[in-house]
Short mmCIF file of C-alpha atoms and ligand atoms in Angstrom, two decimals:
data_model
loop_
_atom_site.label_atom_id
_atom_site.label_comp_id
_atom_site.label_asym_id
_atom_site.label_seq_id
_atom_site.Cartn_x
_atom_site.Cartn_y
_atom_site.Cartn_z
CA MET F 1 186.21 52.98 73.96
CA LEU F 2 184.66 56.25 76.31
CA PHE F 3 186.79 54.59 78.78
CA HIS F 4 189.98 54.86 76.80
CA LEU F 5 188.91 58.30 75.09
CA LEU F 6 187.66 60.20 78.37
CA PHE F 7 189.62 58.78 81.29
CA PRO F 8 192.90 60.32 80.30
CA LEU F 9 190.64 63.82 80.21
CA ALA F 10 190.30 63.61 83.98
CA ASP F 11 193.26 65.69 85.23
CA GLU F 12 192.02 68.56 82.85
CA PHE F 13 188.45 67.85 84.19
CA ILE F 14 187.45 66.30 87.46
CA VAL F 15 184.18 64.86 86.23
CA PHE F 16 185.61 62.56 83.54
CA ASN F 17 187.36 60.74 87.03
CA LEU F 18 183.46 59.32 87.23
CA PHE F 19 185.02 56.80 83.93
CA ARG F 20 187.12 55.27 86.52
CA TYR F 21 184.53 53.35 88.53
CA ILE F 22 183.27 50.30 87.00
CA THR F 23 179.74 51.32 88.91
CA PHE F 24 179.44 54.26 86.78
CA ARG F 25 180.39 52.53 83.55
CA THR F 26 177.97 49.73 84.10
CA GLY F 27 174.92 52.26 84.31
CA GLY F 28 175.95 53.73 80.95
CA ALA F 29 176.15 50.34 79.65
CA VAL F 30 172.28 49.36 81.08
CA ILE F 31 171.17 52.72 79.76
CA THR F 32 173.25 52.57 76.10
CA ALA F 33 171.92 49.26 75.36
CA LEU F 34 168.47 49.64 76.41
CA VAL F 35 168.05 53.14 74.45
CA LEU F 36 169.65 51.58 71.64
CA ALA F 37 167.17 48.64 71.61
CA PHE F 38 164.15 51.12 71.75
CA VAL F 39 165.69 52.99 68.99
CA ILE F 40 166.57 50.16 66.44
CA GLY F 41 163.96 47.71 67.89
CA PRO F 42 160.87 48.91 65.45
CA THR F 43 162.83 49.04 62.29
CA LEU F 44 164.79 45.66 62.80
CA ILE F 45 161.41 43.97 63.67
CA GLN F 46 159.61 45.65 60.41
CA ARG F 47 162.61 44.27 58.31
CA LEU F 48 162.46 40.74 60.01
CA ARG F 49 158.71 40.98 59.27
CA ALA F 50 158.94 41.81 55.57
CA ARG F 51 161.80 39.31 55.13
CA GLN F 52 160.61 36.62 56.73
CA ARG F 53 157.18 36.98 55.76
CA LEU F 54 155.66 33.35 57.34
CA GLY F 55 157.88 34.30 60.40
CA GLN F 56 158.77 31.89 62.81
CA PRO F 57 157.53 28.30 62.06
CA ILE F 58 155.37 26.65 64.26
CA ARG F 59 155.25 22.93 64.57
CA ALA F 60 151.91 21.18 64.01
CA ASP F 61 152.70 18.86 67.46
CA GLY F 62 153.14 21.78 69.55
CA PRO F 63 150.33 23.12 71.89
CA GLU F 64 147.58 24.50 70.45
CA GLY F 65 147.72 27.95 72.07
CA HIS F 66 150.91 28.38 69.77
CA PHE F 67 148.78 28.34 66.50
CA GLY F 68 147.86 31.74 66.94
CA LYS F 69 151.66 32.91 67.19
CA ARG F 70 151.79 32.41 63.28
CA GLY F 71 153.28 34.91 61.42
CA THR F 72 155.94 36.29 64.21
CA PRO F 73 159.09 37.12 62.99
CA THR F 74 162.11 35.54 64.88
CA MET F 75 166.07 36.48 65.15
CA GLY F 76 165.04 39.64 67.16
CA GLY F 77 168.47 38.24 69.11
CA LEU F 78 170.21 40.42 66.72
CA LEU F 79 168.72 43.32 68.72
CA ILE F 80 169.96 41.78 71.66
CA LEU F 81 173.29 40.97 70.37
CA ILE F 82 173.67 44.55 68.48
CA ALA F 83 172.78 46.55 72.08
CA ILE F 84 175.24 44.26 74.09
CA ALA F 85 177.96 44.37 71.85
CA VAL F 86 177.61 48.38 71.00
CA SER F 87 177.32 48.92 74.81
CA THR F 88 180.34 46.83 76.00
CA LEU F 89 182.40 48.20 73.34
CA LEU F 90 181.60 52.13 74.27
CA TRP F 91 181.78 51.14 78.15
CA ALA F 92 184.39 48.50 78.92
CA ASP F 93 187.95 48.69 79.45
CA LEU F 94 188.78 47.04 76.09
CA THR F 95 192.46 46.05 77.67
CA ASN F 96 190.75 43.60 79.70
CA GLN F 97 190.98 40.46 78.28
CA TYR F 98 188.06 39.14 80.13
CA VAL F 99 185.82 41.28 78.07
CA TRP F 100 187.05 39.76 74.61
CA ILE F 101 186.58 36.26 75.88
CA VAL F 102 182.58 37.17 76.89
CA LEU F 103 182.38 38.79 74.10
CA LEU F 104 184.07 35.69 71.76
CA VAL F 105 181.25 33.27 73.48
CA THR F 106 178.59 36.03 73.20
CA VAL F 107 179.10 36.74 69.60
CA GLY F 108 180.23 33.59 68.39
CA PHE F 109 177.30 31.58 69.66
CA GLY F 110 175.15 34.13 68.47
CA LEU F 111 176.23 33.90 64.68
CA ILE F 112 175.82 29.83 65.13
CA GLY F 113 172.19 30.65 66.20
CA PHE F 114 172.10 32.84 63.11
CA ALA F 115 172.84 30.40 61.11
CA ASP F 116 170.63 27.98 62.53
CA ASP F 117 167.91 30.46 62.21
CA TYR F 118 168.20 31.36 58.93
CA LEU F 119 168.05 27.83 58.18
CA LYS F 120 164.83 27.64 59.44
CA LEU F 121 163.28 30.31 57.79
CA THR F 122 164.99 29.70 54.17
CA ARG F 123 164.00 26.12 54.29
CA ARG F 124 160.82 26.29 56.29
CA ASN F 125 162.30 23.28 58.37
CA PRO F 126 161.71 23.69 62.00
CA ARG F 127 164.77 21.91 62.93
CA GLY F 128 167.20 24.35 61.24
CA LEU F 129 170.89 23.22 61.23
CA SER F 130 171.90 19.83 62.66
CA GLY F 131 172.12 19.40 66.25
CA ARG F 132 175.46 17.58 65.72
CA LEU F 133 176.87 20.78 63.54
CA LYS F 134 175.41 23.29 66.31
CA LEU F 135 176.97 21.37 69.07
CA LEU F 136 180.43 21.09 67.50
CA PHE F 137 181.07 24.56 66.55
CA GLN F 138 179.39 25.43 70.38
CA VAL F 139 182.54 23.17 71.64
CA LEU F 140 185.06 24.62 69.16
CA ILE F 141 184.19 28.44 70.48
CA ALA F 142 183.89 27.66 74.07
CA GLY F 143 187.40 25.54 73.95
CA GLY F 144 188.93 28.27 72.62
CA ALA F 145 187.37 30.48 75.35
CA GLY F 146 188.50 28.21 78.08
CA LEU F 147 192.18 27.90 76.84
CA TRP F 148 192.26 31.53 76.22
CA PHE F 149 190.59 31.97 79.92
CA VAL F 150 193.55 29.50 81.53
CA SER F 151 196.21 30.86 79.44
CA ILE F 152 196.00 34.78 81.18
CA THR F 153 194.77 33.59 84.36
CA PRO F 154 197.22 32.63 87.45
CA GLY F 155 196.77 29.66 89.31
CA PRO F 156 195.39 27.80 91.24
CA LEU F 157 192.52 29.61 89.89
CA ASP F 158 193.02 29.21 86.14
CA THR F 159 191.75 25.44 86.56
CA GLY F 160 190.42 25.35 90.12
CA LEU F 161 186.54 25.02 90.96
CA ALA F 162 185.42 26.83 93.73
CA ILE F 163 182.40 25.14 95.85
CA PRO F 164 179.74 27.29 96.53
CA PHE F 165 178.93 27.93 100.86
CA PHE F 166 182.66 26.32 101.13
CA LYS F 167 185.47 29.42 101.69
CA ASP F 168 188.65 27.40 101.26
CA VAL F 169 188.11 25.37 98.73
CA LEU F 170 189.23 25.18 95.75
CA LEU F 171 189.24 21.64 93.52
CA PRO F 172 192.10 21.83 91.07
CA LEU F 173 190.54 20.19 88.27
CA GLY F 174 193.80 20.56 85.90
CA ILE F 175 193.50 19.64 82.29
CA LEU F 176 189.86 18.59 82.86
CA PHE F 177 189.01 22.34 83.63
CA ILE F 178 188.68 23.32 79.99
CA PRO F 179 185.93 20.32 79.21
CA PHE F 180 184.41 21.99 82.50
CA ALA F 181 184.26 25.32 81.37
CA MET F 182 183.29 24.01 77.56
CA LEU F 183 180.30 21.93 79.50
CA VAL F 184 179.13 25.03 81.44
CA MET F 185 179.15 27.50 78.32
CA VAL F 186 177.73 25.09 75.83
CA GLY F 187 175.21 23.93 78.81
CA ALA F 188 174.22 27.20 79.86
CA SER F 189 173.52 28.20 76.27
CA ASN F 190 171.42 25.19 75.30
CA ALA F 191 169.40 25.22 78.51
CA VAL F 192 168.32 28.84 77.86
CA ASN F 193 167.15 27.64 74.49
CA LEU F 194 165.25 25.23 75.29
CA THR F 195 163.22 27.75 78.06
CA ASP F 196 162.91 30.03 75.05
CA GLY F 197 159.30 29.13 74.62
CA LEU F 198 156.86 31.44 75.55
CA ASP F 199 156.84 35.40 75.38
CA GLY F 200 159.19 36.84 77.79
CA LEU F 201 160.11 33.35 79.49
CA ALA F 202 163.73 33.09 78.74
CA ILE F 203 164.83 36.64 78.85
CA VAL F 204 163.34 37.96 82.30
CA PRO F 205 165.50 34.97 84.01
CA VAL F 206 168.27 35.82 81.93
CA MET F 207 168.72 39.35 83.11
CA ILE F 208 168.01 38.28 86.60
CA ALA F 209 171.02 36.04 86.48
CA ALA F 210 172.91 38.92 84.79
CA GLY F 211 172.06 40.92 87.65
CA CYS F 212 173.64 38.51 90.19
CA PHE F 213 176.69 37.76 87.60
CA GLY F 214 176.66 41.45 87.43
CA LEU F 215 177.18 41.86 91.49
CA ILE F 216 179.52 38.88 91.39
CA SER F 217 181.31 40.28 88.92
CA TYR F 218 181.91 43.26 90.52
CA LEU F 219 182.92 41.92 94.19
CA VAL F 220 185.23 39.17 92.88
CA GLY F 221 187.28 41.64 90.80
CA ASN F 222 187.49 43.75 93.82
CA VAL F 223 190.17 42.57 96.32
CA ILE F 224 188.77 44.49 99.64
CA PHE F 225 185.30 42.88 99.12
CA ALA F 226 186.66 39.43 97.62
CA ASP F 227 188.61 39.49 100.98
CA TYR F 228 186.03 40.55 103.29
CA LEU F 229 183.11 37.71 101.88
CA GLN F 230 186.18 35.01 101.23
CA ILE F 231 185.59 34.38 97.83
CA ASN F 232 188.09 33.75 94.96
CA HIS F 233 189.39 37.33 93.89
CA VAL F 234 190.01 37.52 89.93
CA ALA F 235 191.89 40.71 89.15
CA GLY F 236 190.07 42.07 86.12
CA ALA F 237 186.64 40.04 86.20
CA GLY F 238 185.01 43.50 87.77
CA GLU F 239 184.99 44.67 84.07
CA LEU F 240 182.67 41.70 83.37
CA ALA F 241 179.93 44.23 85.60
CA VAL F 242 179.94 46.80 82.56
CA PHE F 243 179.24 43.45 80.10
CA CYS F 244 176.17 41.94 82.38
CA GLY F 245 174.67 45.86 82.35
CA GLY F 246 174.80 45.84 78.53
CA LEU F 247 172.78 42.05 78.85
CA ILE F 248 170.43 43.63 81.46
CA GLY F 249 169.50 46.96 78.87
CA ALA F 250 169.47 44.97 75.92
CA GLY F 251 167.25 42.12 77.59
CA LEU F 252 165.04 44.79 78.82
CA GLY F 253 164.87 46.79 75.31
CA PHE F 254 164.24 43.46 73.98
CA LEU F 255 161.19 42.53 76.57
CA TRP F 256 159.36 45.49 75.43
CA PHE F 257 158.99 43.88 71.87
CA ASN F 258 158.77 40.52 73.22
CA ALA F 259 156.25 41.09 75.76
CA PRO F 260 152.97 39.18 75.04
CA PRO F 261 151.57 38.88 72.61
CA ALA F 262 155.40 39.10 71.29
CA MET F 263 156.09 41.10 68.36
CA VAL F 264 159.35 39.42 67.96
CA PHE F 265 160.97 36.05 69.13
CA MET F 266 164.83 36.30 69.80
CA GLY F 267 165.66 33.10 67.91
CA ASP F 268 168.54 30.42 68.45
CA THR F 269 170.49 33.85 67.50
CA GLY F 270 169.79 35.42 70.85
CA SER F 271 169.06 32.45 73.31
CA LEU F 272 172.42 30.50 72.16
CA SER F 273 174.56 33.62 72.35
CA ILE F 274 172.66 35.16 76.08
CA GLY F 275 172.99 31.52 77.52
CA GLY F 276 176.80 31.19 76.51
CA ALA F 277 177.35 34.96 77.83
CA LEU F 278 175.87 33.92 81.24
CA GLY F 279 177.87 30.24 80.91
CA ALA F 280 181.41 32.64 80.11
CA THR F 281 180.85 34.98 82.60
CA SER F 282 180.38 32.36 85.27
CA VAL F 283 183.56 30.69 84.36
CA VAL F 284 185.46 33.56 84.79
CA THR F 285 184.33 34.60 87.93
CA LYS F 286 184.64 31.11 89.18
CA HIS F 287 181.02 30.87 89.80
CA GLU F 288 180.11 28.10 87.70
CA LEU F 289 178.62 26.06 90.34
CA VAL F 290 176.40 29.14 91.51
CA LEU F 291 175.08 29.46 88.22
CA LEU F 292 173.30 26.43 88.78
CA ILE F 293 171.44 28.12 91.38
CA VAL F 294 171.33 31.30 89.67
CA GLY F 295 169.98 29.84 86.51
CA GLY F 296 168.02 27.34 88.36
CA LEU F 297 165.40 27.71 86.07
CA PHE F 298 167.19 26.61 82.79
CA VAL F 299 168.27 23.80 84.86
CA LEU F 300 164.62 22.59 85.49
CA GLU F 301 163.55 22.84 82.19
CA THR F 302 166.60 21.03 81.01
CA VAL F 303 166.15 18.36 83.55
CA SER F 304 162.32 17.78 82.41
CA VAL F 305 163.69 17.27 78.87
CA ILE F 306 166.24 14.65 79.99
CA VAL F 307 163.61 12.94 82.32
CA GLN F 308 161.24 12.73 79.89
CA VAL F 309 163.30 11.34 77.09
CA ALA F 310 164.96 8.81 79.69
CA SER F 311 161.49 7.91 80.85
CA PHE F 312 159.77 7.37 77.21
CA LYS F 313 163.26 5.74 76.15
CA LEU F 314 163.37 3.11 78.80
CA THR F 315 159.51 2.33 79.56
CA GLY F 316 157.86 4.10 76.75
CA ARG F 317 155.79 6.50 79.02
CA ARG F 318 155.82 10.00 79.57
CA VAL F 319 156.46 11.71 83.07
CA PHE F 320 155.40 15.21 81.63
CA ARG F 321 152.15 15.79 79.43
CA MET F 322 154.99 17.48 77.38
CA ALA F 323 159.10 18.67 77.98
CA PRO F 324 160.52 21.38 78.40
CA LEU F 325 158.06 21.96 81.38
CA HIS F 326 156.64 24.90 80.55
CA HIS F 327 154.74 23.22 77.91
CA HIS F 328 153.55 20.61 80.40
CA PHE F 329 151.85 23.31 82.16
CA GLU F 330 150.25 24.64 79.02
CA LYS F 331 148.97 21.22 78.33
CA LYS F 332 147.15 20.97 81.79
CA GLY F 333 145.56 24.19 80.57
CA TRP F 334 147.51 27.20 82.17
CA ALA F 335 147.17 30.06 80.76
CA GLU F 336 150.42 31.82 78.96
CA PRO F 337 150.96 34.86 81.24
CA THR F 338 150.37 32.29 84.22
CA ILE F 339 153.09 29.98 83.42
CA VAL F 340 155.63 32.89 82.53
CA ILE F 341 154.94 34.87 85.58
CA ARG F 342 155.24 31.99 87.98
CA PHE F 343 158.59 30.95 86.15
CA TRP F 344 159.78 34.37 87.11
CA ILE F 345 158.97 34.37 90.83
CA ILE F 346 161.11 30.87 90.80
CA ALA F 347 163.73 32.43 88.71
CA VAL F 348 164.20 35.45 91.26
CA VAL F 349 163.86 33.13 94.56
CA LEU F 350 166.64 30.89 92.82
CA ALA F 351 168.50 34.02 92.22
CA LEU F 352 168.13 34.78 95.70
CA ILE F 353 169.36 31.40 96.94
CA GLY F 354 172.62 31.67 94.76
CA LEU F 355 173.42 35.05 95.77
CA SER F 356 173.51 34.16 99.46
CA THR F 357 176.30 31.73 98.77
CA LEU F 358 178.51 35.16 98.62
CA LYS F 359 177.41 35.65 102.46
CA LEU F 360 176.85 31.75 103.53
CA ARG F 361 180.17 30.21 103.57
C1 57M A 401 163.72 26.06 71.22
N1 57M A 401 161.84 26.54 70.16
C2 57M A 401 160.52 27.04 70.59
C3 57M A 401 161.82 30.98 68.46
C4 57M A 401 162.59 30.98 70.06
C5 57M A 401 164.80 18.26 72.55
C6 57M A 401 163.58 19.04 72.81
C7 57M A 401 163.06 18.94 74.28
C8 57M A 401 164.25 20.09 72.16
C9 57M A 401 162.77 20.99 71.94
C10 57M A 401 163.38 22.57 71.14
O1 57M A 401 163.50 22.27 69.76
N2 57M A 401 163.89 23.50 71.82
C11 57M A 401 164.62 24.57 71.32
C12 57M A 401 162.15 25.85 71.54
C13 57M A 401 159.61 27.83 69.12
O2 57M A 401 160.59 28.87 69.58
C14 57M A 401 161.60 29.34 68.61
O3 57M A 401 162.60 29.06 68.99
C15 57M A 401 163.77 30.17 69.47
C16 57M A 401 164.25 29.72 70.78
N3 57M A 401 165.71 28.82 70.33
O4 57M A 401 163.42 32.26 70.18
O5 57M A 401 162.69 31.55 67.65
C17 57M A 401 158.51 28.19 69.34
O6 57M A 401 157.92 28.60 71.02
C18 57M A 401 157.16 29.62 70.97
N4 57M A 401 157.76 31.05 71.39
C19 57M A 401 156.99 32.01 71.97
N5 57M A 401 157.76 33.19 72.79
C20 57M A 401 158.65 33.46 72.57
O7 57M A 401 159.23 34.62 73.06
O8 57M A 401 155.60 31.51 71.98
C21 57M A 401 159.01 31.33 71.62
C22 57M A 401 159.38 32.30 72.02
C23 57M A 401 157.89 29.05 68.82
C24 57M A 401 156.68 30.04 69.60
O9 57M A 401 155.79 28.83 69.37
O10 57M A 401 157.52 28.78 67.63
C25 57M A 401 159.72 25.56 70.66
O11 57M A 401 159.07 25.29 71.69
O12 57M A 401 159.75 25.23 69.25
N6 57M A 401 161.47 20.87 71.81
C26 57M A 401 160.23 21.25 72.44
O13 57M A 401 160.18 22.27 72.90
C27 57M A 401 159.63 20.20 71.80
N7 57M A 401 159.22 19.23 72.77
C28 57M A 401 159.26 18.06 72.32
O14 57M A 401 159.22 17.65 71.47
N8 57M A 401 159.04 17.18 73.31
C29 57M A 401 158.71 15.80 73.51
C30 57M A 401 160.20 15.24 73.92
C31 57M A 401 161.36 15.26 72.70
C32 57M A 401 161.03 15.45 75.10
C33 57M A 401 158.22 15.36 74.72
O15 57M A 401 157.73 15.80 75.65
O16 57M A 401 157.75 13.95 74.49
C34 57M A 401 157.81 21.03 71.83
N9 57M A 401 158.00 22.37 71.30
C35 57M A 401 156.51 22.66 69.81
N10 57M A 401 156.47 21.82 69.79
N11 57M A 401 157.19 23.57 69.26
C36 57M A 401 156.87 20.04 71.43
C37 57M A 401 156.25 20.42 69.97
#
């Protein structure tokens, strides 16, 4: 909005020319989201605590360390959602449809998470909305976003799959691109959701991934940089750097309150939406497979669940003491901050490997 209001004034006041630059507006989005999260955070958490009283239901079969977390309110993802939405609406070019696609997935998945959290709290049932219904709504939103993307993107980028480390390969998926894009968005959303089980564990790797994808969006959207790096140029995708800036600022603000011992959890409201946001950004920037590396921590957590469930069904034995992976280390006796900080380190390393795909091709 500021872009539309202030950039036209650049002819009279040269300072407003700054609004032309994605980098300047990304910085604006980071700061706006961060300040907003700090300002509304305390009141929002107070309200969530007052409404929820008993807080997030804690499962009796979970690691014992979590019993002390009883009473912690959830749905702090509302803070993240508000901060992302306001900062993006203020700083992004709102005529850019890619911005709206990513916002649709973020807010849409956030609403699904909100319904799930709400049911968990009002029915005091840790399972919330049925898994099938959650998936159905996610698939519908992701399908709409995928179709929208294909309809506004010129070929062969619209349905092509870029392969990391290979400069000229764009696999033509044709109609199959839509289910693929849906899988990326829904998969990323649920992977972040599975990871969100310890204070600060999910939000920092999400911010790291958002930083990587902010950079990737900027480079992919810039014809000169894209040409130099020999990556696919998606005209208009650079604007997603502003969105990623909002996600980083919102994440930092949320971390202030989620730092151990957490004053609030993000709930499915937060985890489903920010995971979907990363998935949608990777689809628009044609870096879906790079998300698998940059967000490798989320992949590891998800694979641990798949392996655990498959092994238990096939052999009756568990591979991990408890899945997802962070619970395994809790059961082994690692302290919560040890697991969280070590997982952050893994996330940084994976992000660096993911970013190397920009140059190594
Ligand atoms: C989200 N939710 C946390 C909080 C957060 C298929 C199966 C592997 C699914 C998985 C599952 O349900 N995952 C979904 C996990 C919960 O956090 C809430 O949920 C939101 C995210 N959706 O924002 O609102 C608990 O996590 C802790 N927490 C923190 N700090 C935070 O910042 O400490 C969360 C955020 C909170 C709090 O204690 O209550 C969760 O873990 O429930 N299921 C599991 O993860 C369960 N695993 C399991 O059953 N494993 C089996 C099989 C199925 C693979 C096995 O290993 O044999 C475990 N989770 C729990 N207890 N709580 C085990 C039992």
